[in-house]
Amino acid sequence: MIVTIDGPAGTGKSTVARMLAERLGFEFLNTGAMYRAVAYACLQRHLDLSNETSVGEVANSLEILFSRNRLLLGNDDVTDSIRGQEVTQSASIVAANPIVRMRLVEMQRLVGRETSLVTEGRDQGTTVFPDAECKFFLTASPQERARRRQRELEEKGDFISLEDLMEQQELRDRRDETRLCSPLKPAPNAMIIDTTEMTLSHVASYLEQLVQRACPA
Ligand code: DC
């Protein structure tokens, strides 16, 4: 069984998807981390991110592996290195590259073929798993999303103003929503859930109820 959770950054997708996967006893797939890993590898190689061919070659050559909630690029654990500001901005650029998307979508479908999955991203319900049994699309107000990102960065010792975060967020949203290849949008049969006023554990319990109602065991 596949449960997809899509939506823009800061809506709580990753945390909720991880909690929901735990409750259901499913695997959890964080596809944003895969785009971040490609961006990280390109930055390490000092590539021009607008060069579709060379960025695509890097994506095709990478070995990306999740192991116990850590992300490995070959033998390197890059889980923490991919969360910084530079990778965040760069990931939204490489995510518009069709060669990168083709490669990562193929990897994501392989995972979904082998196991029951809660998978989160931007295109999981629309492009990657159009036949998923349960599809959710999370939203939240731009202010609340930026506040969540600010808290996440503060926990790592990075202090960035809400205004700057809102500006960066708007730019990334625009890129994600307007790209030609798999733009960010809800699948027609996705349930849309506004998380602005909810705690993330409340969202996870709510989604668990909805999954159980849609697909009773
Ligand atoms: O969810 P995130 O912030 O970790 O995602 C990083 C970038 O990757 C973001 O710009 C959106 C993009 N992305 C995507 O285009 N498709 C996905 N399935 C997941 C993420």
PDB file of C-alpha atoms and ligand atoms in Angstrom:
ATOM      1  CA  MET A   1       0.000   0.000   0.000  1.00  0.00           C
ATOM      2  CA  ILE A   2       1.224   3.497  -0.844  1.00  0.00           C
ATOM      3  CA  VAL A   3       0.312   6.678   1.068  1.00  0.00           C
ATOM      4  CA  THR A   4       1.494   9.923  -0.537  1.00  0.00           C
ATOM      5  CA  ILE A   5       1.951  13.241   1.278  1.00  0.00           C
ATOM      6  CA  ASP A   6       2.703  16.230  -0.928  1.00  0.00           C
ATOM      7  CA  GLY A   7       2.774  19.965  -0.324  1.00  0.00           C
ATOM      8  CA  PRO A   8       5.098  22.951  -0.072  1.00  0.00           C
ATOM      9  CA  ALA A   9       7.987  23.258   2.418  1.00  0.00           C
ATOM     10  CA  GLY A  10       7.114  23.980   6.038  1.00  0.00           C
ATOM     11  CA  THR A  11       3.744  22.267   6.079  1.00  0.00           C
ATOM     12  CA  GLY A  12       5.114  19.496   8.306  1.00  0.00           C
ATOM     13  CA  LYS A  13       5.208  16.809   5.594  1.00  0.00           C
ATOM     14  CA  SER A  14       8.447  15.093   6.650  1.00  0.00           C
ATOM     15  CA  THR A  15       7.641  14.932  10.347  1.00  0.00           C
ATOM     16  CA  VAL A  16       4.061  13.840   9.730  1.00  0.00           C
ATOM     17  CA  ALA A  17       5.094  11.266   7.106  1.00  0.00           C
ATOM     18  CA  ARG A  18       7.692   9.777   9.471  1.00  0.00           C
ATOM     19  CA  MET A  19       5.180   9.579  12.350  1.00  0.00           C
ATOM     20  CA  LEU A  20       2.477   8.112  10.128  1.00  0.00           C
ATOM     21  CA  ALA A  21       4.851   5.487   8.696  1.00  0.00           C
ATOM     22  CA  GLU A  22       5.787   4.454  12.244  1.00  0.00           C
ATOM     23  CA  ARG A  23       2.138   4.168  13.303  1.00  0.00           C
ATOM     24  CA  LEU A  24       1.223   2.117  10.227  1.00  0.00           C
ATOM     25  CA  GLY A  25       4.404   0.001  10.275  1.00  0.00           C
ATOM     26  CA  PHE A  26       5.313   1.199   6.761  1.00  0.00           C
ATOM     27  CA  GLU A  27       8.619   2.417   5.323  1.00  0.00           C
ATOM     28  CA  PHE A  28       9.072   6.194   5.075  1.00  0.00           C
ATOM     29  CA  LEU A  29      10.515   7.848   1.979  1.00  0.00           C
ATOM     30  CA  ASN A  30      11.724  11.465   2.106  1.00  0.00           C
ATOM     31  CA  THR A  31      12.055  12.387  -1.573  1.00  0.00           C
ATOM     32  CA  GLY A  32      13.062  16.006  -0.854  1.00  0.00           C
ATOM     33  CA  ALA A  33      16.241  14.613   0.719  1.00  0.00           C
ATOM     34  CA  MET A  34      17.032  12.902  -2.601  1.00  0.00           C
ATOM     35  CA  TYR A  35      16.827  16.220  -4.513  1.00  0.00           C
ATOM     36  CA  ARG A  36      18.916  17.812  -1.776  1.00  0.00           C
ATOM     37  CA  ALA A  37      21.522  15.045  -2.139  1.00  0.00           C
ATOM     38  CA  VAL A  38      21.842  15.724  -5.874  1.00  0.00           C
ATOM     39  CA  ALA A  39      22.205  19.470  -5.181  1.00  0.00           C
ATOM     40  CA  TYR A  40      24.826  18.764  -2.505  1.00  0.00           C
ATOM     41  CA  ALA A  41      26.844  16.559  -4.881  1.00  0.00           C
ATOM     42  CA  CYS A  42      26.713  19.275  -7.587  1.00  0.00           C
ATOM     43  CA  LEU A  43      27.851  21.965  -5.136  1.00  0.00           C
ATOM     44  CA  GLN A  44      30.737  19.742  -4.028  1.00  0.00           C
ATOM     45  CA  ARG A  45      31.793  19.512  -7.689  1.00  0.00           C
ATOM     46  CA  HIS A  46      31.386  23.298  -8.173  1.00  0.00           C
ATOM     47  CA  LEU A  47      29.009  22.708 -11.079  1.00  0.00           C
ATOM     48  CA  ASP A  48      26.945  25.384 -12.770  1.00  0.00           C
ATOM     49  CA  LEU A  49      23.465  24.279 -11.633  1.00  0.00           C
ATOM     50  CA  SER A  50      21.871  25.652 -14.783  1.00  0.00           C
ATOM     51  CA  ASN A  51      23.863  23.192 -16.918  1.00  0.00           C
ATOM     52  CA  GLU A  52      21.180  20.517 -17.312  1.00  0.00           C
ATOM     53  CA  THR A  53      23.466  17.938 -18.920  1.00  0.00           C
ATOM     54  CA  SER A  54      26.236  17.951 -16.339  1.00  0.00           C
ATOM     55  CA  VAL A  55      23.801  18.118 -13.400  1.00  0.00           C
ATOM     56  CA  GLY A  56      21.881  15.237 -15.000  1.00  0.00           C
ATOM     57  CA  GLU A  57      25.101  13.229 -15.331  1.00  0.00           C
ATOM     58  CA  VAL A  58      25.822  13.679 -11.646  1.00  0.00           C
ATOM     59  CA  ALA A  59      22.279  12.526 -10.746  1.00  0.00           C
ATOM     60  CA  ASN A  60      22.660   9.463 -12.953  1.00  0.00           C
ATOM     61  CA  SER A  61      25.979   8.519 -11.399  1.00  0.00           C
ATOM     62  CA  LEU A  62      25.021   8.888  -7.731  1.00  0.00           C
ATOM     63  CA  GLU A  63      24.341   6.032  -5.371  1.00  0.00           C
ATOM     64  CA  ILE A  64      21.678   7.351  -2.952  1.00  0.00           C
ATOM     65  CA  LEU A  65      20.693   5.124  -0.065  1.00  0.00           C
ATOM     66  CA  PHE A  66      18.517   5.534   3.038  1.00  0.00           C
ATOM     67  CA  SER A  67      19.706   3.535   6.007  1.00  0.00           C
ATOM     68  CA  ARG A  68      18.017   3.839   9.427  1.00  0.00           C
ATOM     69  CA  ASN A  69      16.814   7.374   8.698  1.00  0.00           C
ATOM     70  CA  ARG A  70      20.281   8.452   7.535  1.00  0.00           C
ATOM     71  CA  LEU A  71      20.982   9.416   3.925  1.00  0.00           C
ATOM     72  CA  LEU A  72      24.114   7.986   2.371  1.00  0.00           C
ATOM     73  CA  LEU A  73      25.744   9.242  -0.822  1.00  0.00           C
ATOM     74  CA  GLY A  74      28.025   6.360  -1.650  1.00  0.00           C
ATOM     75  CA  ASN A  75      29.835   5.859   1.680  1.00  0.00           C
ATOM     76  CA  ASP A  76      29.257   9.399   2.970  1.00  0.00           C
ATOM     77  CA  ASP A  77      26.539  10.196   5.511  1.00  0.00           C
ATOM     78  CA  VAL A  78      25.164  13.538   4.213  1.00  0.00           C
ATOM     79  CA  THR A  79      22.008  13.657   6.390  1.00  0.00           C
ATOM     80  CA  ASP A  80      23.059  16.849   8.176  1.00  0.00           C
ATOM     81  CA  SER A  81      25.020  18.488   5.341  1.00  0.00           C
ATOM     82  CA  ILE A  82      21.935  18.620   3.087  1.00  0.00           C
ATOM     83  CA  ARG A  83      19.842  20.705   5.514  1.00  0.00           C
ATOM     84  CA  GLY A  84      21.745  24.024   5.154  1.00  0.00           C
ATOM     85  CA  GLN A  85      20.590  27.160   3.336  1.00  0.00           C
ATOM     86  CA  GLU A  86      22.805  26.771   0.241  1.00  0.00           C
ATOM     87  CA  VAL A  87      21.622  23.214  -0.427  1.00  0.00           C
ATOM     88  CA  THR A  88      18.005  24.273   0.216  1.00  0.00           C
ATOM     89  CA  GLN A  89      18.168  26.975  -2.470  1.00  0.00           C
ATOM     90  CA  SER A  90      20.114  24.766  -4.893  1.00  0.00           C
ATOM     91  CA  ALA A  91      17.775  21.780  -4.483  1.00  0.00           C
ATOM     92  CA  SER A  92      14.872  23.753  -5.913  1.00  0.00           C
ATOM     93  CA  ILE A  93      17.008  24.515  -9.009  1.00  0.00           C
ATOM     94  CA  VAL A  94      18.124  20.924  -9.647  1.00  0.00           C
ATOM     95  CA  ALA A  95      14.541  19.729  -8.981  1.00  0.00           C
ATOM     96  CA  ALA A  96      13.447  21.512 -12.172  1.00  0.00           C
ATOM     97  CA  ASN A  97      15.940  19.471 -14.227  1.00  0.00           C
ATOM     98  CA  PRO A  98      14.051  16.764 -16.179  1.00  0.00           C
ATOM     99  CA  ILE A  99      17.045  14.359 -16.230  1.00  0.00           C
ATOM    100  CA  VAL A 100      17.327  14.568 -12.443  1.00  0.00           C
ATOM    101  CA  ARG A 101      13.581  14.033 -12.021  1.00  0.00           C
ATOM    102  CA  MET A 102      13.534  11.032 -14.342  1.00  0.00           C
ATOM    103  CA  ARG A 103      16.316   9.344 -12.381  1.00  0.00           C
ATOM    104  CA  LEU A 104      14.871  10.042  -8.926  1.00  0.00           C
ATOM    105  CA  VAL A 105      11.312   9.090  -9.915  1.00  0.00           C
ATOM    106  CA  GLU A 106      12.636   5.747 -11.153  1.00  0.00           C
ATOM    107  CA  MET A 107      14.423   5.170  -7.818  1.00  0.00           C
ATOM    108  CA  GLN A 108      11.297   6.133  -5.848  1.00  0.00           C
ATOM    109  CA  ARG A 109       9.081   3.742  -7.826  1.00  0.00           C
ATOM    110  CA  LEU A 110      11.544   0.918  -7.186  1.00  0.00           C
ATOM    111  CA  VAL A 111      11.210   1.465  -3.436  1.00  0.00           C
ATOM    112  CA  GLY A 112       7.405   1.525  -3.735  1.00  0.00           C
ATOM    113  CA  ARG A 113       7.393  -1.755  -5.617  1.00  0.00           C
ATOM    114  CA  GLU A 114       9.122  -3.553  -2.760  1.00  0.00           C
ATOM    115  CA  THR A 115       7.315  -2.338   0.325  1.00  0.00           C
ATOM    116  CA  SER A 116       4.351  -0.484   1.833  1.00  0.00           C
ATOM    117  CA  LEU A 117       5.294   3.138   1.958  1.00  0.00           C
ATOM    118  CA  VAL A 118       4.459   6.582   3.283  1.00  0.00           C
ATOM    119  CA  THR A 119       6.222   8.841   0.813  1.00  0.00           C
ATOM    120  CA  GLU A 120       6.470  12.623   0.913  1.00  0.00           C
ATOM    121  CA  GLY A 121       7.457  15.233  -1.659  1.00  0.00           C
ATOM    122  CA  ARG A 122       5.866  17.432  -4.315  1.00  0.00           C
ATOM    123  CA  ASP A 123       4.853  14.960  -7.037  1.00  0.00           C
ATOM    124  CA  GLN A 124       4.258  11.689  -5.205  1.00  0.00           C
ATOM    125  CA  GLY A 125       0.479  11.628  -5.714  1.00  0.00           C
ATOM    126  CA  THR A 126       0.516  13.211  -9.180  1.00  0.00           C
ATOM    127  CA  THR A 127       3.447  11.657 -11.062  1.00  0.00           C
ATOM    128  CA  VAL A 128       5.324   9.030  -9.086  1.00  0.00           C
ATOM    129  CA  PHE A 129       2.457   7.004  -7.597  1.00  0.00           C
ATOM    130  CA  PRO A 130      -0.724   8.084  -9.438  1.00  0.00           C
ATOM    131  CA  ASP A 131      -2.456   4.879  -8.274  1.00  0.00           C
ATOM    132  CA  ALA A 132      -1.609   5.314  -4.574  1.00  0.00           C
ATOM    133  CA  GLU A 133      -4.402   4.176  -2.255  1.00  0.00           C
ATOM    134  CA  CYS A 134      -4.318   7.316  -0.089  1.00  0.00           C
ATOM    135  CA  LYS A 135      -3.178  10.771  -1.130  1.00  0.00           C
ATOM    136  CA  PHE A 136      -2.780  13.831   1.065  1.00  0.00           C
ATOM    137  CA  PHE A 137      -1.760  17.395   0.248  1.00  0.00           C
ATOM    138  CA  LEU A 138      -0.683  19.498   3.247  1.00  0.00           C
ATOM    139  CA  THR A 139      -0.864  23.288   3.295  1.00  0.00           C
ATOM    140  CA  ALA A 140      -0.216  26.006   5.927  1.00  0.00           C
ATOM    141  CA  SER A 141      -0.097  29.792   5.894  1.00  0.00           C
ATOM    142  CA  PRO A 142       3.171  31.282   4.513  1.00  0.00           C
ATOM    143  CA  GLN A 143       3.899  32.895   7.921  1.00  0.00           C
ATOM    144  CA  GLU A 144       3.503  29.627   9.812  1.00  0.00           C
ATOM    145  CA  ARG A 145       5.627  27.742   7.271  1.00  0.00           C
ATOM    146  CA  ALA A 146       8.441  30.303   7.582  1.00  0.00           C
ATOM    147  CA  ARG A 147       8.182  30.189  11.401  1.00  0.00           C
ATOM    148  CA  ARG A 148       8.588  26.382  11.321  1.00  0.00           C
ATOM    149  CA  ARG A 149      11.636  26.683   9.060  1.00  0.00           C
ATOM    150  CA  GLN A 150      13.066  29.360  11.373  1.00  0.00           C
ATOM    151  CA  ARG A 151      12.684  27.035  14.386  1.00  0.00           C
ATOM    152  CA  GLU A 152      14.318  24.169  12.450  1.00  0.00           C
ATOM    153  CA  LEU A 153      17.314  26.391  11.575  1.00  0.00           C
ATOM    154  CA  GLU A 154      17.546  27.784  15.126  1.00  0.00           C
ATOM    155  CA  GLU A 155      17.878  24.265  16.469  1.00  0.00           C
ATOM    156  CA  LYS A 156      21.019  23.988  14.309  1.00  0.00           C
ATOM    157  CA  GLY A 157      22.331  27.362  15.500  1.00  0.00           C
ATOM    158  CA  ASP A 158      21.365  29.334  12.339  1.00  0.00           C
ATOM    159  CA  PHE A 159      19.421  32.552  12.958  1.00  0.00           C
ATOM    160  CA  ILE A 160      17.620  34.020   9.944  1.00  0.00           C
ATOM    161  CA  SER A 161      14.915  36.679   9.962  1.00  0.00           C
ATOM    162  CA  LEU A 162      11.319  35.763   9.181  1.00  0.00           C
ATOM    163  CA  GLU A 163      11.290  38.311   6.332  1.00  0.00           C
ATOM    164  CA  ASP A 164      14.315  36.693   4.637  1.00  0.00           C
ATOM    165  CA  LEU A 165      12.850  33.220   5.081  1.00  0.00           C
ATOM    166  CA  MET A 166       9.483  34.322   3.641  1.00  0.00           C
ATOM    167  CA  GLU A 167      11.249  35.808   0.624  1.00  0.00           C
ATOM    168  CA  GLN A 168      13.290  32.630  -0.017  1.00  0.00           C
ATOM    169  CA  GLN A 169      10.202  30.502   0.531  1.00  0.00           C
ATOM    170  CA  GLU A 170       8.225  32.493  -2.021  1.00  0.00           C
ATOM    171  CA  LEU A 171      10.971  32.083  -4.602  1.00  0.00           C
ATOM    172  CA  ARG A 172      11.147  28.316  -4.065  1.00  0.00           C
ATOM    173  CA  ASP A 173       7.349  27.979  -4.132  1.00  0.00           C
ATOM    174  CA  ARG A 174       7.248  29.841  -7.424  1.00  0.00           C
ATOM    175  CA  ARG A 175       9.973  27.585  -8.890  1.00  0.00           C
ATOM    176  CA  ASP A 176       8.260  24.407  -7.623  1.00  0.00           C
ATOM    177  CA  GLU A 177       4.814  25.473  -8.861  1.00  0.00           C
ATOM    178  CA  THR A 178       5.790  26.775 -12.284  1.00  0.00           C
ATOM    179  CA  ARG A 179       8.367  24.247 -13.500  1.00  0.00           C
ATOM    180  CA  LEU A 180       7.340  22.298 -16.595  1.00  0.00           C
ATOM    181  CA  CYS A 181       8.197  18.879 -15.223  1.00  0.00           C
ATOM    182  CA  SER A 182       5.897  17.654 -12.386  1.00  0.00           C
ATOM    183  CA  PRO A 183       5.042  21.050 -10.845  1.00  0.00           C
ATOM    184  CA  LEU A 184       3.861  21.169  -7.246  1.00  0.00           C
ATOM    185  CA  LYS A 185       0.080  20.717  -7.174  1.00  0.00           C
ATOM    186  CA  PRO A 186      -2.425  18.444  -5.450  1.00  0.00           C
ATOM    187  CA  ALA A 187      -3.529  15.281  -7.254  1.00  0.00           C
ATOM    188  CA  PRO A 188      -7.222  15.575  -8.189  1.00  0.00           C
ATOM    189  CA  ASN A 189      -8.086  12.851  -5.667  1.00  0.00           C
ATOM    190  CA  ALA A 190      -5.828  14.120  -2.839  1.00  0.00           C
ATOM    191  CA  MET A 191      -7.321  15.155   0.520  1.00  0.00           C
ATOM    192  CA  ILE A 192      -6.169  18.705   1.261  1.00  0.00           C
ATOM    193  CA  ILE A 193      -5.323  19.417   4.900  1.00  0.00           C
ATOM    194  CA  ASP A 194      -4.456  22.836   6.334  1.00  0.00           C
ATOM    195  CA  THR A 195      -1.955  22.289   9.178  1.00  0.00           C
ATOM    196  CA  THR A 196      -1.602  25.966  10.247  1.00  0.00           C
ATOM    197  CA  GLU A 197      -3.496  25.543  13.507  1.00  0.00           C
ATOM    198  CA  MET A 198      -2.606  21.906  14.206  1.00  0.00           C
ATOM    199  CA  THR A 199       0.320  20.280  15.993  1.00  0.00           C
ATOM    200  CA  LEU A 200       2.156  17.813  13.798  1.00  0.00           C
ATOM    201  CA  SER A 201       1.326  14.850  16.027  1.00  0.00           C
ATOM    202  CA  HIS A 202      -2.339  15.845  15.757  1.00  0.00           C
ATOM    203  CA  VAL A 203      -1.977  15.886  11.943  1.00  0.00           C
ATOM    204  CA  ALA A 204      -0.357  12.416  12.030  1.00  0.00           C
ATOM    205  CA  SER A 205      -3.211  10.944  14.139  1.00  0.00           C
ATOM    206  CA  TYR A 206      -5.779  12.543  11.854  1.00  0.00           C
ATOM    207  CA  LEU A 207      -4.121  11.090   8.729  1.00  0.00           C
ATOM    208  CA  GLU A 208      -3.875   7.688  10.415  1.00  0.00           C
ATOM    209  CA  GLN A 209      -7.661   7.744  10.973  1.00  0.00           C
ATOM    210  CA  LEU A 210      -8.243   8.770   7.365  1.00  0.00           C
ATOM    211  CA  VAL A 211      -5.987   5.970   6.053  1.00  0.00           C
ATOM    212  CA  GLN A 212      -7.758   3.407   8.228  1.00  0.00           C
ATOM    213  CA  ARG A 213     -11.148   4.667   7.099  1.00  0.00           C
ATOM    214  CA  ALA A 214     -10.120   4.595   3.418  1.00  0.00           C
ATOM    215  CA  CYS A 215      -8.401   1.196   3.603  1.00  0.00           C
ATOM    216  CA  PRO A 216      -9.641  -0.811   6.617  1.00  0.00           C
ATOM    217  CA  ALA A 217      -7.174  -3.636   7.428  1.00  0.00           C
TER     218      ALA A 217
HETATM  219  O1   DC B   1      10.968  18.984   0.843  1.00  0.00           O
HETATM  220  P1   DC B   1      12.356  19.612   0.685  1.00  0.00           P
HETATM  221  O2   DC B   1      12.418  21.063   1.061  1.00  0.00           O
HETATM  222  O3   DC B   1      13.410  18.818   1.372  1.00  0.00           O
HETATM  223  O4   DC B   1      12.664  19.527  -0.897  1.00  0.00           O
HETATM  224  C1   DC B   1      13.845  20.040  -1.453  1.00  0.00           C
HETATM  225  C2   DC B   1      13.563  20.561  -2.866  1.00  0.00           C
HETATM  226  O5   DC B   1      13.250  19.466  -3.734  1.00  0.00           O
HETATM  227  C3   DC B   1      12.391  21.542  -2.974  1.00  0.00           C
HETATM  228  O6   DC B   1      12.802  22.666  -3.731  1.00  0.00           O
HETATM  229  C4   DC B   1      11.332  20.812  -3.734  1.00  0.00           C
HETATM  230  C5   DC B   1      12.049  19.694  -4.446  1.00  0.00           C
HETATM  231  N1   DC B   1      11.282  18.448  -4.482  1.00  0.00           N
HETATM  232  C6   DC B   1      10.650  18.125  -5.637  1.00  0.00           C
HETATM  233  O7   DC B   1      10.682  18.885  -6.604  1.00  0.00           O
HETATM  234  N2   DC B   1       9.988  16.939  -5.734  1.00  0.00           N
HETATM  235  C7   DC B   1       9.928  16.102  -4.687  1.00  0.00           C
HETATM  236  N3   DC B   1       9.276  14.945  -4.800  1.00  0.00           N
HETATM  237  C8   DC B   1      10.556  16.450  -3.467  1.00  0.00           C
HETATM  238  C9   DC B   1      11.221  17.651  -3.395  1.00  0.00           C
END
